[in-house]
CSV table of N, CA and C in Angstrom, one decimal:
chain,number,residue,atom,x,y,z
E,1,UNK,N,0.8,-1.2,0.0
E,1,UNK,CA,0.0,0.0,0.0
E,1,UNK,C,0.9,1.2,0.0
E,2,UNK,N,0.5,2.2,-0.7
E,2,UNK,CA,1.6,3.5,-0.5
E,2,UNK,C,1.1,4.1,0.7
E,3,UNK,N,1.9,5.3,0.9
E,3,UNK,CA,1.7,6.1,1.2
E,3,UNK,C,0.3,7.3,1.3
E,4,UNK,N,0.3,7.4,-0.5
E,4,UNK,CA,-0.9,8.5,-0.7
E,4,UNK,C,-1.9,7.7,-0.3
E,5,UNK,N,-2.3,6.4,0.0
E,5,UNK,CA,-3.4,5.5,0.3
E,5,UNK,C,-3.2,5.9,2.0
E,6,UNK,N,-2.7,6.3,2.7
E,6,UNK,CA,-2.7,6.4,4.2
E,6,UNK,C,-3.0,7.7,4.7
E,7,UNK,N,-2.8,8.8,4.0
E,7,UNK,CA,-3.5,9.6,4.4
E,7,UNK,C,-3.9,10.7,3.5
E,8,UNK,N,-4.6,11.7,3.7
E,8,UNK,CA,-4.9,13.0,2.8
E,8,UNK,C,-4.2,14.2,3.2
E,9,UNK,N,-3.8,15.4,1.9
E,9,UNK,CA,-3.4,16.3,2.8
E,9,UNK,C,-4.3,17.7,2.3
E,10,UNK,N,-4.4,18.3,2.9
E,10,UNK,CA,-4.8,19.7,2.7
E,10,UNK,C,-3.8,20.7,1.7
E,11,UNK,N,-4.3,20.9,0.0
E,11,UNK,CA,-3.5,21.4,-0.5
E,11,UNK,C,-3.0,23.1,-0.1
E,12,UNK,N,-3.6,23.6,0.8
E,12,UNK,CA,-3.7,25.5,1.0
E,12,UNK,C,-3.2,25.0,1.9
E,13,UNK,N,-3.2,24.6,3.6
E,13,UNK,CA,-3.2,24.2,4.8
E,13,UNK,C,-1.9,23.3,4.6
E,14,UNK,N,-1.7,22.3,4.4
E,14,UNK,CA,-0.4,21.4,4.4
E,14,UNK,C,-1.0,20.3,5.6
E,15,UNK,N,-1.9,20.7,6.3
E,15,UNK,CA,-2.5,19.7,7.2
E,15,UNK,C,-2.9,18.6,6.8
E,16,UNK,N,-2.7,17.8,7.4
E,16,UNK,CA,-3.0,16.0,6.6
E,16,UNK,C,-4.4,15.6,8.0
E,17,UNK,N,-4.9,14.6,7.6
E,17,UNK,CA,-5.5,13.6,8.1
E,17,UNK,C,-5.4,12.0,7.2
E,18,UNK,N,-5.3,11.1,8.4
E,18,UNK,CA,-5.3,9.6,8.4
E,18,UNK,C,-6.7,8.8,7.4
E,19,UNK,N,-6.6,8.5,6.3
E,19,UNK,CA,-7.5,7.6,5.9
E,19,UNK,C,-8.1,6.4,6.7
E,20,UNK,N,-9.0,5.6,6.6
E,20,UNK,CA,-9.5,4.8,7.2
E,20,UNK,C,-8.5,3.5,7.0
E,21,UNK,N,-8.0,3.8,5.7
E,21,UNK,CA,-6.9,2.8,5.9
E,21,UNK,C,-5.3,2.7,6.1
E,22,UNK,N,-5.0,4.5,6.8
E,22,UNK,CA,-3.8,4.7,7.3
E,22,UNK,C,-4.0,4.6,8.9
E,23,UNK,N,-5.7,4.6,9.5
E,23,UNK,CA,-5.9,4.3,10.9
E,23,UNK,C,-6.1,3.3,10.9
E,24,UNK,N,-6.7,2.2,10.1
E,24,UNK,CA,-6.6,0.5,10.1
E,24,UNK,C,-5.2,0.0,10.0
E,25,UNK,N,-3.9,0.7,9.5
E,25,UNK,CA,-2.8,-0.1,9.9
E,25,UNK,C,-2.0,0.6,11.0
E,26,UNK,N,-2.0,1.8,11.3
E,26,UNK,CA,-1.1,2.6,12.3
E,26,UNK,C,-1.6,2.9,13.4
E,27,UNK,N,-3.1,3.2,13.8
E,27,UNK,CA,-3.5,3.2,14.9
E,27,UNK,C,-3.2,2.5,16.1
E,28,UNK,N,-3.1,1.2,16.1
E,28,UNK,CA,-2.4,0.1,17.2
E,28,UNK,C,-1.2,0.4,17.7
E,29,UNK,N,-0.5,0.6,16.5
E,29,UNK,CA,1.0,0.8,16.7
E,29,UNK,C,1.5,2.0,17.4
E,30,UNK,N,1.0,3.0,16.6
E,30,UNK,CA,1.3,4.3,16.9
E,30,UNK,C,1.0,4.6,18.9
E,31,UNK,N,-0.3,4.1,19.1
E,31,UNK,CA,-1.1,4.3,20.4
E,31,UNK,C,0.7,3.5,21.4
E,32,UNK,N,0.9,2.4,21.0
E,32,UNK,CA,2.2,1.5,21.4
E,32,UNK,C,3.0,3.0,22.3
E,33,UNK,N,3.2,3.6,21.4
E,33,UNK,CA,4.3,4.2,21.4
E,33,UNK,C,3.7,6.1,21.7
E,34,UNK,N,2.5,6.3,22.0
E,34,UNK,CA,1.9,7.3,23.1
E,34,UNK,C,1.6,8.0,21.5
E,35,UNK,N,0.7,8.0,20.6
E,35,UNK,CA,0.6,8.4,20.1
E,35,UNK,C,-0.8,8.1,18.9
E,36,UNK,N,-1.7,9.2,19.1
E,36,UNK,CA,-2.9,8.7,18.8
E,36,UNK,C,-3.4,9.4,17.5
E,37,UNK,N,-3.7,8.8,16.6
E,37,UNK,CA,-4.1,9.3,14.7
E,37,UNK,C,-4.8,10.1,14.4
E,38,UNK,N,-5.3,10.1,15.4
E,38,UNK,CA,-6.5,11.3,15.4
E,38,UNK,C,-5.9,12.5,15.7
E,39,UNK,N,-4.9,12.9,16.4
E,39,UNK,CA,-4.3,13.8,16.7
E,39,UNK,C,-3.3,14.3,15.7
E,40,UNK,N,-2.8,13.5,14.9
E,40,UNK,CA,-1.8,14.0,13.4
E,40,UNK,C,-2.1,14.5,12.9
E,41,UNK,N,-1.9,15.7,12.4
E,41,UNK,CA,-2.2,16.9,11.5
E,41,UNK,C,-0.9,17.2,10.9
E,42,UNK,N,0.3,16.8,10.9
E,42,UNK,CA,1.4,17.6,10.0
E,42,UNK,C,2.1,16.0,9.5
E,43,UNK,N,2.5,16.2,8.7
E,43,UNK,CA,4.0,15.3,8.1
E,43,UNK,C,4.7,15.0,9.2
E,44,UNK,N,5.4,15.8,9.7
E,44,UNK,CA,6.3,16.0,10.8
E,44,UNK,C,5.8,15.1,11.8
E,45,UNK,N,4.6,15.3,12.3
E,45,UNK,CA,4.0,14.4,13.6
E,45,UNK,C,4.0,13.1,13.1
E,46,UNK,N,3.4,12.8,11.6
E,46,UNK,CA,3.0,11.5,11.3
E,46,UNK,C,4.7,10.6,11.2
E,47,UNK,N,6.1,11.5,11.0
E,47,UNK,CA,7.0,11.0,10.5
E,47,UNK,C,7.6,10.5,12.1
E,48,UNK,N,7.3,11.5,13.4
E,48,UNK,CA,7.3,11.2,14.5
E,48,UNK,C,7.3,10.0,15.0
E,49,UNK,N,5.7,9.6,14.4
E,49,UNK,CA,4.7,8.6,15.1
E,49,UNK,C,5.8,7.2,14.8
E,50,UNK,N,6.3,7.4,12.8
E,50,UNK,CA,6.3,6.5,12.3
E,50,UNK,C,7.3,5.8,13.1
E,51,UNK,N,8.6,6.7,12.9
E,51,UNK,CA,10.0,6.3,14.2
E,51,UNK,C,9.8,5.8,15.5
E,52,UNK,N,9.5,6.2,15.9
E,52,UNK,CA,8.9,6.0,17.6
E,52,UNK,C,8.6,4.5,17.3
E,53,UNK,N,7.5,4.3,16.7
E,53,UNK,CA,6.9,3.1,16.2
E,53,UNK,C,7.4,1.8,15.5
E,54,UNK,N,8.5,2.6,14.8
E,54,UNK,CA,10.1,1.8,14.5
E,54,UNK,C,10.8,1.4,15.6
E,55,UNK,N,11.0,2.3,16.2
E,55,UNK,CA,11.7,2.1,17.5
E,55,UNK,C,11.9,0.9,18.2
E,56,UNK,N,10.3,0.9,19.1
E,56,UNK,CA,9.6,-0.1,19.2
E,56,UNK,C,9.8,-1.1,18.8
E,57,UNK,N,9.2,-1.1,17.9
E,57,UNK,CA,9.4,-2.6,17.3
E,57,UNK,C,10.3,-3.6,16.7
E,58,UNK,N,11.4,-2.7,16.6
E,58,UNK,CA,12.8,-3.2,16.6
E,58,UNK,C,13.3,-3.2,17.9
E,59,UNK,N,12.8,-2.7,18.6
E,59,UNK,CA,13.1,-3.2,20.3
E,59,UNK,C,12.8,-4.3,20.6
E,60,UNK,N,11.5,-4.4,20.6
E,60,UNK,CA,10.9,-5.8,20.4
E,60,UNK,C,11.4,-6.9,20.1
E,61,UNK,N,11.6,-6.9,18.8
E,61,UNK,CA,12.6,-8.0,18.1
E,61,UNK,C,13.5,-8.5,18.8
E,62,UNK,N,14.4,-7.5,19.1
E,62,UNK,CA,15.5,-7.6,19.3
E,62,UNK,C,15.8,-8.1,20.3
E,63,UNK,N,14.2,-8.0,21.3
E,63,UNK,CA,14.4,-9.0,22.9
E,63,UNK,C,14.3,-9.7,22.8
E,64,UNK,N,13.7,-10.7,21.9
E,64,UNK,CA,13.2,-12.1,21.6
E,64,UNK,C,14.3,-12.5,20.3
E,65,UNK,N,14.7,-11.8,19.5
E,65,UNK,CA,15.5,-12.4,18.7
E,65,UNK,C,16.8,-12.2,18.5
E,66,UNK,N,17.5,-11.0,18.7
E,66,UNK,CA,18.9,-11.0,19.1
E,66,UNK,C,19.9,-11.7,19.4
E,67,UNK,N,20.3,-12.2,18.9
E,67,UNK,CA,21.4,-13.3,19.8
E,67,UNK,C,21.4,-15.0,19.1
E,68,UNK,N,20.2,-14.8,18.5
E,68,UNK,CA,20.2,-16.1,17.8
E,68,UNK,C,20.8,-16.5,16.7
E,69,UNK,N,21.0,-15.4,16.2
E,69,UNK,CA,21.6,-16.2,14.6
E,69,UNK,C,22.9,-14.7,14.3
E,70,UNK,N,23.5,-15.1,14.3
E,70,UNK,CA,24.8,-14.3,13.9
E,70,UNK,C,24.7,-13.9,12.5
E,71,UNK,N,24.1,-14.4,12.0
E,71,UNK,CA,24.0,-13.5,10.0
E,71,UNK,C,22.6,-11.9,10.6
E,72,UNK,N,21.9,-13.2,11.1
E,72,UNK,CA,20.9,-11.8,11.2
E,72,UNK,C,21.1,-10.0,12.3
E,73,UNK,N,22.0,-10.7,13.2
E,73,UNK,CA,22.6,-9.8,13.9
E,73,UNK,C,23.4,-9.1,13.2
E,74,UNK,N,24.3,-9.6,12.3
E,74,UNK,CA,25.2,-8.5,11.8
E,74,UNK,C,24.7,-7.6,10.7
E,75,UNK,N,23.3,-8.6,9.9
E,75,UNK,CA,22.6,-7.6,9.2
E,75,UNK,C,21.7,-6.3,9.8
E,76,UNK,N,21.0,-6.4,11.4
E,76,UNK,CA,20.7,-5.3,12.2
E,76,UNK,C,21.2,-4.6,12.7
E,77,UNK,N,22.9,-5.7,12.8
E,77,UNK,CA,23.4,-4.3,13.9
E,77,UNK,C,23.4,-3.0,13.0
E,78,UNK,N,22.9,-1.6,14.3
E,78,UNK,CA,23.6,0.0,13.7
E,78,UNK,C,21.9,0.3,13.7
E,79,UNK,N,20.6,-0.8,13.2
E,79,UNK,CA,19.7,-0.1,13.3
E,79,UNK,C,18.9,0.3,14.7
E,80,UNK,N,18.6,1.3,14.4
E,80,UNK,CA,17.6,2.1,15.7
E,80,UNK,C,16.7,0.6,16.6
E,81,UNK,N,17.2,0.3,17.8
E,81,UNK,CA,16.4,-0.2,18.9
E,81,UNK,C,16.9,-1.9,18.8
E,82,UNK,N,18.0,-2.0,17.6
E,82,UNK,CA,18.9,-3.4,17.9
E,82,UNK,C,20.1,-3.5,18.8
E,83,UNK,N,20.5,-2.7,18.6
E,83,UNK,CA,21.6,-2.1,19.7
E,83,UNK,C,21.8,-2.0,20.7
């Protein structure tokens, strides 16, 4: 799915809002990580949310998978929340 499928933006304003199908995949996630779709109104917030949400979930991973396989660790290491 792109991008332009996840949300709309306001061409005068620059203000965006979340499609039904940029809150059907990010809402869960985003909430994860203290942050709610309804509340995004700029690029900047939604690029926020996305990181944070990155973060996360390469945190995640990394608790439960880290350590296991030495190809896959050297391909992670350096990114954000494997380290």
């Amino acid at each position: 799915m792109s991008a332009r499928q996840m949300f709309i933006q306001d061409p005068a304003s620059n203000r965006i809002r979340l499609t039904k199908a940029g809150v059907d995949r990010y809402a869960t996630r985003f909430a994860r990580v203290g942050f709610q779709v309804s509340e995004i109104r700029t690029l900047d917030q939604l690029r926020n949310a996305i990181d944070a949400s990155f973060d996360h979930e390469m945190a995640q991973l990394a608790s439960t998978t880290r350590g296991s396989n030495t190809d896959l660790d050297e391909i992670m290491s350096g990114l954000s929340g494997w380290d």
